[in-house]
PDB file of C-alpha atoms in Angstrom:
ATOM      1  CA  MET Y 107      -0.042  -0.019   0.028  1.00 50.00           C
ATOM      2  CA  GLY Y 108       1.475   3.233  -1.044  1.00 55.00           C
ATOM      3  CA  LYS Y 109       1.593   6.470   0.856  1.00 64.00           C
ATOM      4  CA  GLY Y 110      -1.202   8.056  -1.063  1.00 78.00           C
ATOM      5  CA  MET Y 111      -3.626   5.101  -0.036  1.00 81.00           C
ATOM      6  CA  GLY Y 112      -2.800   5.739   3.637  1.00 84.00           C
ATOM      7  CA  GLY Y 113      -3.588   9.480   3.221  1.00 86.00           C
ATOM      8  CA  MET Y 114      -6.860   8.784   1.559  1.00 89.00           C
ATOM      9  CA  MET Y 115      -7.775   6.250   4.095  1.00 90.00           C
ATOM     10  CA  LYS Y 116      -7.144   9.073   6.948  1.00 89.00           C
ATOM     11  CA  GLN Y 117      -9.039  11.533   4.855  1.00 89.00           C
ATOM     12  CA  ALA Y 118     -12.002   8.966   4.570  1.00 88.00           C
ATOM     13  CA  GLN Y 119     -11.884   8.456   8.348  1.00 90.00           C
ATOM     14  CA  LYS Y 120     -11.945  12.131   9.089  1.00 88.00           C
ATOM     15  CA  LEU Y 121     -14.760  12.606   6.817  1.00 86.00           C
ATOM     16  CA  GLN Y 122     -16.734  10.013   8.347  1.00 88.00           C
ATOM     17  CA  ALA Y 123     -15.988  11.271  11.884  1.00 86.00           C
ATOM     18  CA  THR Y 124     -17.274  14.681  10.601  1.00 85.00           C
ATOM     19  CA  MET Y 125     -20.518  13.272   9.225  1.00 85.00           C
ATOM     20  CA  ALA Y 126     -21.169  11.367  12.321  1.00 86.00           C
ATOM     21  CA  LYS Y 127     -20.871  14.603  14.375  1.00 87.00           C
ATOM     22  CA  VAL Y 128     -22.903  16.466  12.008  1.00 85.00           C
ATOM     23  CA  GLN Y 129     -25.658  13.609  12.252  1.00 84.00           C
ATOM     24  CA  GLU Y 130     -25.404  13.755  15.981  1.00 87.00           C
ATOM     25  CA  GLN Y 131     -26.126  17.683  16.059  1.00 86.00           C
ATOM     26  CA  LEU Y 132     -28.894  17.414  13.563  1.00 86.00           C
ATOM     27  CA  ALA Y 133     -30.719  14.815  15.857  1.00 85.00           C
ATOM     28  CA  GLY Y 134     -30.777  17.602  18.642  1.00 89.00           C
ATOM     29  CA  LYS Y 135     -31.943  20.424  16.334  1.00 92.00           C
ATOM     30  CA  THR Y 136     -35.561  20.899  15.629  1.00 94.00           C
ATOM     31  CA  VAL Y 137     -37.599  22.943  13.204  1.00 95.00           C
ATOM     32  CA  GLU Y 138     -41.513  23.573  13.055  1.00 97.00           C
ATOM     33  CA  GLY Y 139     -43.915  23.394  10.359  1.00 97.00           C
ATOM     34  CA  ASP Y 140     -47.417  24.585  10.646  1.00 97.00           C
ATOM     35  CA  ALA Y 141     -50.910  24.974   8.972  1.00 97.00           C
ATOM     36  CA  GLY Y 142     -53.901  26.656   9.374  1.00 95.00           C
ATOM     37  CA  GLY Y 143     -52.262  29.739  10.602  1.00 96.00           C
ATOM     38  CA  GLY Y 144     -50.674  27.854  13.361  1.00 96.00           C
ATOM     39  CA  MET Y 145     -53.738  25.658  14.281  1.00 96.00           C
ATOM     40  CA  VAL Y 146     -51.592  22.535  13.794  1.00 97.00           C
ATOM     41  CA  VAL Y 147     -47.928  22.828  14.600  1.00 98.00           C
ATOM     42  CA  VAL Y 148     -45.490  19.764  13.808  1.00 97.00           C
ATOM     43  CA  THR Y 149     -41.934  19.625  15.436  1.00 97.00           C
ATOM     44  CA  ALA Y 150     -39.354  17.598  13.354  1.00 95.00           C
ATOM     45  CA  ASN Y 151     -35.531  17.095  14.267  1.00 92.00           C
ATOM     46  CA  GLY Y 152     -32.854  17.343  11.807  1.00 90.00           C
ATOM     47  CA  HIS Y 153     -33.364  13.721  10.641  1.00 87.00           C
ATOM     48  CA  GLN Y 154     -36.707  14.605   9.404  1.00 90.00           C
ATOM     49  CA  GLU Y 155     -38.399  12.652  12.188  1.00 92.00           C
ATOM     50  CA  VAL Y 156     -41.442  14.046  13.488  1.00 95.00           C
ATOM     51  CA  THR Y 157     -41.188  14.614  17.411  1.00 95.00           C
ATOM     52  CA  ALA Y 158     -44.370  16.382  18.327  1.00 97.00           C
ATOM     53  CA  ILE Y 159     -47.677  17.472  17.053  1.00 97.00           C
ATOM     54  CA  LYS Y 160     -49.758  20.219  18.525  1.00 97.00           C
ATOM     55  CA  ILE Y 161     -53.474  20.584  17.449  1.00 97.00           C
ATOM     56  CA  ASN Y 162     -55.515  23.625  18.591  1.00 97.00           C
ATOM     57  CA  PRO Y 163     -58.680  22.358  19.967  1.00 96.00           C
ATOM     58  CA  GLU Y 164     -60.687  25.137  17.860  1.00 94.00           C
ATOM     59  CA  VAL Y 165     -59.739  23.208  14.613  1.00 93.00           C
ATOM     60  CA  VAL Y 166     -61.268  19.855  15.907  1.00 93.00           C
ATOM     61  CA  ASP Y 167     -64.584  19.478  14.239  1.00 93.00           C
ATOM     62  CA  ALA Y 168     -66.189  16.113  14.215  1.00 93.00           C
ATOM     63  CA  GLU Y 169     -68.182  17.244  11.132  1.00 95.00           C
ATOM     64  CA  ASP Y 170     -64.914  18.061   9.198  1.00 94.00           C
ATOM     65  CA  VAL Y 171     -62.296  15.597  10.198  1.00 95.00           C
ATOM     66  CA  GLU Y 172     -60.899  15.851   6.529  1.00 96.00           C
ATOM     67  CA  MET Y 173     -59.944  19.388   6.996  1.00 95.00           C
ATOM     68  CA  LEU Y 174     -58.002  18.595  10.217  1.00 95.00           C
ATOM     69  CA  GLU Y 175     -56.188  15.530   8.405  1.00 96.00           C
ATOM     70  CA  ASP Y 176     -55.178  18.056   5.594  1.00 97.00           C
ATOM     71  CA  LEU Y 177     -53.751  20.497   7.992  1.00 97.00           C
ATOM     72  CA  VAL Y 178     -51.725  17.871   9.857  1.00 97.00           C
ATOM     73  CA  LEU Y 179     -50.378  16.463   6.562  1.00 97.00           C
ATOM     74  CA  ALA Y 180     -49.503  20.058   5.374  1.00 97.00           C
ATOM     75  CA  ALA Y 181     -47.788  20.856   8.762  1.00 97.00           C
ATOM     76  CA  ILE Y 182     -45.720  17.561   8.632  1.00 97.00           C
ATOM     77  CA  GLN Y 183     -44.654  17.968   5.131  1.00 97.00           C
ATOM     78  CA  GLN Y 184     -43.522  21.826   6.013  1.00 97.00           C
ATOM     79  CA  ALA Y 185     -41.651  20.522   9.002  1.00 96.00           C
ATOM     80  CA  ARG Y 186     -39.882  17.756   6.881  1.00 95.00           C
ATOM     81  CA  GLU Y 187     -38.828  20.163   4.173  1.00 95.00           C
ATOM     82  CA  LYS Y 188     -37.461  22.646   6.852  1.00 95.00           C
ATOM     83  CA  ALA Y 189     -35.577  19.940   8.514  1.00 93.00           C
ATOM     84  CA  ALA Y 190     -34.229  18.597   4.967  1.00 93.00           C
ATOM     85  CA  ALA Y 191     -33.008  22.118   4.344  1.00 94.00           C
ATOM     86  CA  MET Y 192     -31.434  22.504   7.522  1.00 91.00           C
ATOM     87  CA  SER Y 193     -29.735  19.145   7.134  1.00 88.00           C
ATOM     88  CA  GLU Y 194     -28.434  20.205   3.709  1.00 89.00           C
ATOM     89  CA  LYS Y 195     -27.046  23.325   5.164  1.00 89.00           C
ATOM     90  CA  GLU Y 196     -25.246  21.606   8.078  1.00 84.00           C
ATOM     91  CA  MET Y 197     -23.696  19.214   5.368  1.00 80.00           C
ATOM     92  CA  GLN Y 198     -22.377  22.069   3.483  1.00 83.00           C
ATOM     93  CA  LYS Y 199     -20.477  23.540   6.336  1.00 77.00           C
TER      94      LYS Y 199
END
């Protein structure tokens, strides 16, 4: 194994350690997505995992469950998009 190969291995290990650190940091960071003017708020971490959902009781209507489902879905999608953007930004540092 030549000198160049050892250097490449060290670089790869350093990159892997940096990536692991970034992944760890992302797990601790959160973003929020909301829908319906804040009636539904979804919190996600940097791994795009949903960690909390808050629903304002005013939006709960037994006659219109479909609207609530749409709001929850929209808030989740927004939170995941924000988490993905945050993750991408951290990876570029």
